[in-house]
Coordinates of C-alpha atoms in Angstrom, one line a residue:
M600 CA -10.9 -42.1 17.9
A601 CA -12.2 -38.8 19.3
S602 CA -10.1 -36.8 16.8
Y603 CA -11.5 -38.9 13.9
I604 CA -15.1 -38.3 15.0
L605 CA -14.5 -34.6 15.4
M606 CA -12.9 -34.3 12.0
A607 CA -15.7 -36.3 10.3
V608 CA -18.5 -34.4 11.9
G609 CA -16.7 -31.1 11.4
A610 CA -16.1 -31.9 7.7
I611 CA -19.8 -32.5 7.2
G612 CA -20.6 -29.2 8.8
I613 CA -18.1 -27.4 6.6
G614 CA -19.6 -29.1 3.6
I615 CA -23.1 -28.0 4.6
G616 CA -21.8 -24.4 5.0
F617 CA -20.4 -24.3 1.5
A618 CA -23.4 -26.1 0.0
S619 CA -25.7 -23.4 1.6
M620 CA -23.9 -20.5 -0.1
P621 CA -26.2 -18.4 -2.3
G622 CA -25.9 -19.0 -6.0
S623 CA -27.2 -15.6 -7.1
V624 CA -28.1 -12.2 -5.8
E625 CA -31.8 -13.1 -5.8
E626 CA -31.1 -16.2 -3.7
A627 CA -29.1 -14.0 -1.3
K628 CA -32.0 -11.6 -0.9
A629 CA -34.3 -14.5 -0.2
M630 CA -31.9 -15.8 2.5
V631 CA -31.7 -12.4 4.2
A632 CA -35.5 -12.1 4.1
S633 CA -35.9 -15.6 5.7
H634 CA -33.3 -15.1 8.3
D635 CA -33.9 -11.5 9.2
D636 CA -37.3 -10.1 8.2
G637 CA -36.6 -7.0 10.2
H638 CA -33.5 -6.2 8.2
G639 CA -35.3 -6.9 4.9
S640 CA -38.3 -4.7 5.8
S641 CA -36.1 -1.9 7.1
H642 CA -34.2 -1.9 3.8
G643 CA -37.5 -1.8 1.9
E644 CA -38.7 1.0 4.1
E645 CA -35.4 2.9 3.5
A646 CA -35.9 2.5 -0.2
S647 CA -39.5 3.7 0.1
H648 CA -38.4 6.6 2.2
D649 CA -35.8 7.6 -0.3
D650 CA -38.4 7.4 -3.1
A651 CA -40.8 9.5 -1.2
A652 CA -38.2 12.1 -0.3
S653 CA -37.2 12.2 -3.9
D654 CA -40.7 12.8 -5.1
H655 CA -41.2 15.5 -2.5
E656 CA -37.9 17.4 -2.7
V657 CA -36.4 16.8 -6.2
A658 CA -37.5 18.7 -9.2
A659 CA -39.4 16.8 -11.9
T660 CA -36.5 17.1 -14.3
H661 CA -34.2 15.3 -11.9
G662 CA -36.7 12.6 -11.0
D663 CA -35.4 10.0 -13.4
K664 CA -31.8 10.5 -12.3
A665 CA -32.7 10.1 -8.6
E666 CA -34.7 7.0 -9.3
A667 CA -31.8 5.5 -11.3
H668 CA -29.4 6.4 -8.5
G669 CA -31.7 4.7 -6.0
E670 CA -31.8 1.6 -8.2
D671 CA -28.0 1.6 -8.5
H672 CA -27.7 1.9 -4.8
S673 CA -30.1 -1.0 -4.2
A674 CA -28.3 -3.2 -6.7
S675 CA -24.9 -2.4 -5.1
H676 CA -26.4 -3.2 -1.7
D677 CA -27.8 -6.5 -2.9
K678 CA -24.5 -7.5 -4.4
H679 CA -22.7 -6.5 -1.2
V680 CA -25.1 -8.7 0.8
Y681 CA -24.5 -11.6 -1.7
N682 CA -20.7 -11.3 -1.2
Q683 CA -21.2 -11.3 2.6
L684 CA -23.3 -14.4 2.6
S685 CA -20.9 -16.1 0.2
N686 CA -18.0 -15.2 2.5
R687 CA -19.7 -16.8 5.6
P688 CA -18.5 -20.4 5.2
W689 CA -15.0 -19.1 4.1
S690 CA -14.9 -16.8 7.1
A691 CA -16.0 -19.6 9.5
L692 CA -13.3 -21.8 8.1
Y693 CA -10.7 -19.1 8.3
V694 CA -11.5 -18.1 11.9
A695 CA -11.2 -21.7 13.1
A696 CA -8.1 -22.5 11.0
F697 CA -6.3 -19.4 12.2
F698 CA -7.4 -19.9 15.9
F699 CA -5.9 -23.4 16.2
M700 CA -2.8 -22.4 14.2
M701 CA -2.5 -19.4 16.5
I702 CA -2.4 -21.7 19.5
A703 CA 0.5 -23.7 18.1
L704 CA 2.3 -20.4 17.2
G705 CA 1.8 -19.0 20.7
V706 CA 3.3 -22.2 22.2
L707 CA 6.2 -22.0 19.8
A708 CA 6.9 -18.4 21.1
F709 CA 6.6 -19.6 24.7
Y710 CA 8.9 -22.5 24.0
A711 CA 11.5 -20.3 22.4
I712 CA 11.4 -17.9 25.3
Q713 CA 12.0 -20.8 27.8
R714 CA 15.0 -22.0 25.7
A715 CA 16.5 -18.5 25.2
A716 CA 16.0 -17.7 28.9
Q717 CA 17.5 -21.1 30.0
A718 CA 14.6 -21.4 32.4
G719 CA 15.0 -24.0 35.1
W720 CA 11.4 -24.8 35.9
S721 CA 10.0 -25.7 32.5
P722 CA 12.2 -28.5 30.9
L723 CA 9.7 -31.2 32.1
L724 CA 7.1 -29.5 29.9
F725 CA 9.3 -29.2 26.8
R726 CA 7.9 -32.3 25.1
V727 CA 4.4 -31.2 25.7
M728 CA 5.2 -27.9 24.0
E729 CA 7.0 -29.7 21.1
G730 CA 3.9 -31.9 20.6
I731 CA 1.6 -28.9 20.4
T732 CA 3.9 -27.0 17.9
S733 CA 3.8 -30.1 15.6
Y734 CA 0.3 -28.8 14.6
L735 CA 2.0 -25.7 13.1
I736 CA 2.9 -27.7 9.9
P737 CA -0.6 -29.0 8.8
G738 CA -2.4 -26.1 10.5
G739 CA -0.2 -23.4 9.0
I740 CA -0.4 -25.0 5.5
I741 CA -4.2 -25.0 5.7
V742 CA -4.2 -21.3 6.6
L743 CA -1.8 -20.7 3.7
I744 CA -4.2 -22.6 1.3
I745 CA -7.1 -20.4 2.5
L746 CA -5.1 -17.3 1.9
L747 CA -4.1 -18.6 -1.6
C748 CA -7.8 -19.2 -2.4
S749 CA -8.6 -15.7 -1.2
T750 CA -5.9 -13.6 -2.8
V751 CA -4.5 -15.4 -5.9
L752 CA -7.4 -17.7 -6.9
H753 CA -10.2 -15.1 -6.1
L754 CA -12.5 -17.8 -4.7
N755 CA -14.0 -15.4 -2.1
H756 CA -14.2 -11.8 -1.1
L757 CA -12.4 -11.9 2.3
F758 CA -9.8 -9.3 1.3
P759 CA -11.5 -6.3 -0.4
W760 CA -8.1 -5.1 -1.7
M761 CA -8.1 -8.0 -4.1
D762 CA -11.2 -6.7 -6.0
A763 CA -9.9 -4.7 -8.9
E764 CA -13.2 -2.8 -9.2
T765 CA -13.1 -1.8 -5.5
V766 CA -9.5 -0.6 -5.8
A767 CA -10.3 1.4 -8.9
H768 CA -12.7 3.6 -6.9
D769 CA -10.7 3.7 -3.7
K770 CA -7.7 6.0 -3.5
L771 CA -6.6 4.6 -0.1
L772 CA -6.4 1.1 -1.5
Q773 CA -4.6 2.4 -4.6
G774 CA -2.0 3.9 -2.3
K775 CA -1.5 0.6 -0.5
A776 CA -1.4 -1.5 -3.7
G777 CA 2.4 -1.8 -3.6
Y778 CA 2.1 -3.7 -0.3
L779 CA -1.4 -5.2 -0.5
N780 CA -1.3 -7.3 -3.7
G781 CA -1.7 -11.0 -4.1
T782 CA 1.8 -11.9 -5.1
F783 CA 3.7 -10.0 -2.5
F784 CA 1.1 -11.0 0.1
M785 CA 1.7 -14.7 -0.5
I786 CA 5.5 -14.3 -0.6
R787 CA 5.4 -12.8 2.8
A788 CA 3.0 -15.5 4.0
V789 CA 5.4 -18.3 2.8
I790 CA 8.4 -16.6 4.5
F791 CA 6.5 -16.2 7.8
L792 CA 5.3 -19.8 7.9
G793 CA 8.5 -21.2 6.5
G794 CA 10.5 -19.5 9.2
W795 CA 8.3 -20.7 12.0
I796 CA 8.3 -24.3 10.8
L797 CA 12.0 -24.2 10.2
Y798 CA 12.7 -23.2 13.8
R799 CA 10.3 -25.7 15.1
Q800 CA 11.9 -28.6 13.2
F801 CA 15.5 -27.7 14.1
S802 CA 14.7 -27.1 17.7
R803 CA 12.9 -30.4 18.0
K804 CA 15.8 -32.1 16.3
F805 CA 18.3 -30.6 18.7
S806 CA 16.1 -31.4 21.7
L807 CA 15.9 -35.1 20.8
A808 CA 19.6 -35.3 19.9
Q809 CA 20.5 -33.8 23.3
D810 CA 18.9 -36.9 25.0
E811 CA 21.5 -39.2 23.4
A812 CA 24.5 -36.7 23.3
G813 CA 27.5 -36.9 25.6
D814 CA 27.8 -33.1 26.0
N815 CA 25.6 -30.0 25.9
S816 CA 26.4 -29.0 22.3
N817 CA 22.8 -29.6 21.1
F818 CA 21.4 -27.6 24.1
K819 CA 23.7 -24.7 23.2
K820 CA 22.6 -24.9 19.5
N821 CA 19.0 -24.7 20.7
F822 CA 19.7 -21.7 22.8
R823 CA 21.3 -19.8 19.9
I824 CA 18.6 -20.6 17.4
S825 CA 15.9 -19.8 19.9
A826 CA 17.4 -16.3 20.6
A827 CA 17.6 -15.6 16.9
F828 CA 14.1 -16.9 16.2
L829 CA 12.6 -14.6 18.8
V830 CA 13.8 -11.6 16.7
F831 CA 12.3 -13.1 13.6
Y832 CA 9.1 -14.0 15.4
L833 CA 8.5 -10.5 16.8
I834 CA 8.8 -9.0 13.3
S835 CA 7.0 -11.7 11.4
E836 CA 4.1 -12.0 13.9
S837 CA 3.4 -8.3 13.7
M838 CA 3.4 -8.3 9.9
M839 CA 1.3 -11.5 9.9
S840 CA -1.3 -9.8 12.0
W841 CA -1.5 -6.8 9.6
D842 CA -1.7 -9.1 6.6
W843 CA -3.8 -12.0 7.7
I844 CA -6.3 -10.2 9.9
M845 CA -6.1 -6.4 9.7
S846 CA -6.2 -6.3 5.9
V847 CA -9.7 -7.8 5.8
D848 CA -10.6 -4.2 6.8
P849 CA -7.9 -2.2 5.0
H850 CA -9.3 1.2 5.8
W851 CA -8.7 0.6 9.5
F852 CA -5.3 0.4 11.2
S853 CA -3.9 0.3 14.7
T854 CA -0.3 0.4 15.8
L855 CA -1.2 -1.8 18.8
F856 CA -2.6 -4.6 16.7
G857 CA 0.5 -6.8 16.4
W858 CA 0.9 -6.8 20.2
Y859 CA -2.8 -7.4 20.7
V860 CA -2.8 -10.5 18.4
F861 CA 0.4 -11.7 20.1
A862 CA -1.2 -11.5 23.6
S863 CA -4.2 -13.5 22.3
M864 CA -2.1 -16.3 20.8
F865 CA 0.3 -16.3 23.7
V866 CA -2.3 -16.8 26.4
S867 CA -4.2 -19.3 24.3
G868 CA -1.0 -21.3 23.8
I869 CA 0.0 -21.3 27.5
T870 CA -3.6 -22.4 28.3
V871 CA -3.4 -25.4 26.0
I872 CA 0.0 -26.4 27.5
A873 CA -1.7 -26.4 31.0
I874 CA -4.7 -28.4 29.8
I875 CA -2.7 -31.0 28.0
T876 CA -0.2 -31.3 30.9
I877 CA -3.0 -31.8 33.4
Y878 CA -4.6 -34.4 31.1
L879 CA -1.4 -36.4 30.6
K880 CA -0.7 -36.3 34.3
S881 CA -4.2 -37.6 35.1
K882 CA -3.4 -40.6 32.8
G883 CA -0.3 -41.5 34.7
Y884 CA 2.3 -39.7 32.5
L885 CA 4.5 -36.7 33.5
E886 CA 4.7 -38.1 37.1
E887 CA 7.5 -35.6 38.0
V888 CA 5.4 -32.6 37.0
N889 CA 4.0 -31.2 40.3
D890 CA 1.5 -28.6 41.5
S891 CA 4.2 -25.9 41.2
H892 CA 4.5 -26.4 37.5
I893 CA 0.7 -26.1 37.1
H894 CA 0.8 -23.1 39.4
D895 CA 3.4 -21.4 37.1
L896 CA 1.4 -22.1 34.0
A897 CA -1.8 -20.7 35.7
K898 CA 0.2 -17.6 36.7
F899 CA 1.1 -17.0 33.0
M900 CA -2.6 -17.6 32.1
F901 CA -3.6 -15.0 34.6
G902 CA -0.8 -12.5 33.9
I903 CA -1.2 -12.6 30.1
S904 CA -5.0 -12.3 30.4
I905 CA -4.4 -9.0 32.3
F906 CA -1.8 -8.0 29.6
W907 CA -4.3 -8.7 26.8
T908 CA -6.9 -6.6 28.6
Y909 CA -4.5 -3.7 29.0
L910 CA -3.9 -3.8 25.2
W911 CA -7.6 -4.2 24.4
F912 CA -8.5 -1.2 26.6
S913 CA -5.6 0.9 25.4
Q914 CA -6.6 0.3 21.7
F915 CA -10.3 0.9 22.4
M916 CA -9.8 4.0 24.6
L917 CA -7.4 5.7 22.2
I918 CA -9.7 5.3 19.3
W919 CA -12.8 6.2 21.2
Y920 CA -11.6 9.5 22.7
S921 CA -9.8 10.6 19.5
N922 CA -13.0 9.9 17.5
I923 CA -11.2 9.9 14.1
P924 CA -13.8 8.6 11.6
E925 CA -11.6 6.1 9.8
E926 CA -10.6 4.6 13.1
V927 CA -13.8 4.7 15.2
T928 CA -15.9 2.9 12.5
Y929 CA -14.1 -0.3 13.6
Y930 CA -15.8 -0.2 17.0
V931 CA -19.0 1.3 15.8
Q932 CA -19.7 -1.7 13.6
R933 CA -18.8 -4.2 16.3
I934 CA -20.8 -2.6 19.0
A935 CA -23.8 -2.1 16.7
D936 CA -23.9 -5.6 15.1
Y937 CA -21.7 -7.8 17.4
K938 CA -22.7 -6.5 20.8
L939 CA -23.0 -9.9 22.5
P940 CA -19.7 -11.4 21.2
F941 CA -17.9 -8.1 21.5
F942 CA -18.6 -7.5 25.2
G943 CA -18.9 -11.2 26.0
M944 CA -15.4 -11.8 24.7
V945 CA -14.1 -9.1 27.1
A946 CA -15.9 -10.8 30.0
M947 CA -14.5 -14.2 29.2
N948 CA -10.9 -13.0 28.5
F949 CA -10.7 -10.7 31.5
V950 CA -13.4 -11.0 34.1
F951 CA -13.4 -14.8 34.3
P952 CA -9.6 -15.3 34.5
L953 CA -9.4 -12.4 37.0
L954 CA -12.0 -14.0 39.3
L955 CA -11.0 -17.7 38.8
L956 CA -7.2 -17.4 38.9
M957 CA -6.5 -14.4 41.2
N958 CA -6.3 -16.7 44.3
S959 CA -2.9 -18.4 44.4
D960 CA -4.4 -21.6 45.9
Y961 CA -6.8 -22.0 43.0
K962 CA -3.9 -22.1 40.5
R963 CA -2.9 -25.5 42.1
I964 CA -6.3 -27.1 41.7
N965 CA -6.3 -28.9 38.4
W966 CA -10.0 -28.9 37.6
F967 CA -10.1 -25.2 38.4
V968 CA -7.3 -24.5 35.9
I969 CA -9.1 -26.6 33.3
M970 CA -12.3 -24.7 33.8
A971 CA -10.6 -21.3 33.5
G972 CA -8.7 -22.6 30.5
I973 CA -11.9 -23.6 28.6
V974 CA -13.4 -20.1 29.2
I975 CA -10.2 -18.4 28.1
L976 CA -9.9 -20.5 24.9
F977 CA -13.6 -19.9 24.0
G978 CA -13.1 -16.2 24.7
H979 CA -10.1 -15.9 22.4
Y980 CA -11.9 -17.8 19.6
I981 CA -14.7 -15.2 19.9
D982 CA -11.9 -12.5 19.8
I983 CA -10.7 -13.8 16.4
F984 CA -14.3 -14.1 15.3
N985 CA -14.8 -10.4 16.2
M986 CA -11.6 -9.5 14.2
I987 CA -12.7 -11.3 11.0
M988 CA -16.4 -11.5 10.7
P989 CA -17.5 -7.8 10.8
A990 CA -15.3 -7.0 7.8
T991 CA -16.2 -10.1 5.8
V992 CA -19.9 -10.9 6.6
G993 CA -21.1 -7.7 8.2
D994 CA -24.4 -8.0 10.0
Q995 CA -25.2 -11.3 8.2
W996 CA -23.6 -13.4 11.0
Y997 CA -24.7 -16.0 13.4
I998 CA -23.0 -19.0 14.9
G999 CA -24.4 -22.0 13.1
I1000 CA -23.4 -25.1 11.3
P1001 CA -20.4 -23.7 9.3
E1002 CA -18.9 -22.1 12.5
I1003 CA -19.4 -25.2 14.7
G1004 CA -18.4 -27.6 12.0
S1005 CA -15.1 -25.7 11.4
I1006 CA -14.3 -25.6 15.1
L1007 CA -14.9 -29.4 15.4
F1008 CA -12.8 -30.2 12.3
F1009 CA -9.8 -28.2 13.4
A1010 CA -10.1 -29.3 17.0
G1011 CA -10.0 -32.9 15.8
L1012 CA -7.1 -32.3 13.6
F1013 CA -5.3 -30.5 16.4
I1014 CA -5.9 -33.3 18.8
F1015 CA -4.7 -35.9 16.3
C1016 CA -1.5 -34.1 15.4
V1017 CA -0.5 -33.1 18.9
F1018 CA -1.1 -36.5 20.6
R1019 CA 0.4 -38.4 17.6
S1020 CA 3.6 -36.2 18.1
L1021 CA 3.6 -36.9 21.8
T1022 CA 3.9 -40.7 21.1
T1023 CA 7.0 -40.3 19.0
A1024 CA 9.5 -39.5 21.7
P1025 CA 9.8 -39.9 25.5
L1026 CA 7.7 -37.3 27.4
Q1027 CA 10.6 -36.4 29.6
P1028 CA 13.9 -35.1 28.4
K1029 CA 16.9 -37.0 29.6
R1030 CA 20.0 -34.8 29.4
N1031 CA 18.8 -31.2 29.6
P1032 CA 21.2 -29.4 31.9
F1033 CA 18.3 -28.0 33.9
I1034 CA 16.2 -31.2 34.2
D1035 CA 17.1 -31.8 37.9
E1036 CA 16.1 -28.2 38.7
S1037 CA 12.8 -28.8 36.9
R1038 CA 12.2 -32.0 38.8
H1039 CA 12.7 -30.4 42.2
F1040 CA 10.9 -27.1 41.3
H1041 CA 8.6 -25.9 44.1
Y1042 CA 7.1 -22.6 44.6

């Protein structure tokens, strides 16, 4: 019932967001003036200043050309603002869709690592992980549809390299056209998502079959495909981060970016495993899961949060001190226009986990882990928000109905898919070779 309510309210919010899109450049200018009078007036003052400078400095014979140039610049700016405001409901939808899909993908990676490592502590949590990864199918398909609308159907301007006029005047984008084009982009996206879903389905199949098998053949199959999948995952996740996130700002690049996105999805996935496990245990399920299991999950939450911070700082520091124009503009824009979410995200993803989960005893307190988990999840949503919004909506951002509606809708869909999957099989594996070790796990 909660998931239905969330999806219904969220769908209304998404609809309001798309209905409020500007229908023309003039309407976009009126929206900017109503939402940010300071921005509108400063733009007018800039234009007046340009005109005054032109009158004072430019010879009379060049006056008409200067004025025409100013008008062209103003028209280009107005069209740019129109595209930004038109992008906003799409961007809000995309950020939320990617965030919840990212959680499922992070859990899938964690699950595969546990399988490939033949970990003894985690088999009691496998069904929780399998339930969460079930969202990858509907969630991934929705992201794929948004990408299709953005690249092939040209329904928005999320990816500037899809605009033929922009590419025609941009040598850098022309050089990347062999890689950044709609057809090849979607082929890669289908391969990535297809590979992730294929592994999830086969792993789930072998996991359930092992419960009824007389030997460990299905367990061994799961081990082999998990080890192979991790190779595919490391390559596909990195390329996915370049395609689906970094290419919204195609003039900027970072060799750390694939790892950075991985750290964000990994810690978010582990956090959701912990939250759902604690919830199920509070309802009388997963009776054999003990404080040591929660403690281990909280250790991962703490450790990967530190790892994420290391990557964030490494990327920021290298770009800051090298001060290369095509790199540093990424942070200049975010610090100038997104100061609160940019620095607030660092506090939520580093300072709060550090303070809340550093003490070993706190990692065994369920409500404490839940509180830390909520902060971490919100912080990593803002992280994805900071990755997408500056390149797609610029300074025309604020968290309103489209953003909240998108979060509610995908949260409802996530809850529905995950808990529906959890009801389709016993929550405890029966014949996993390490199930006894997991039952008696104490740390």
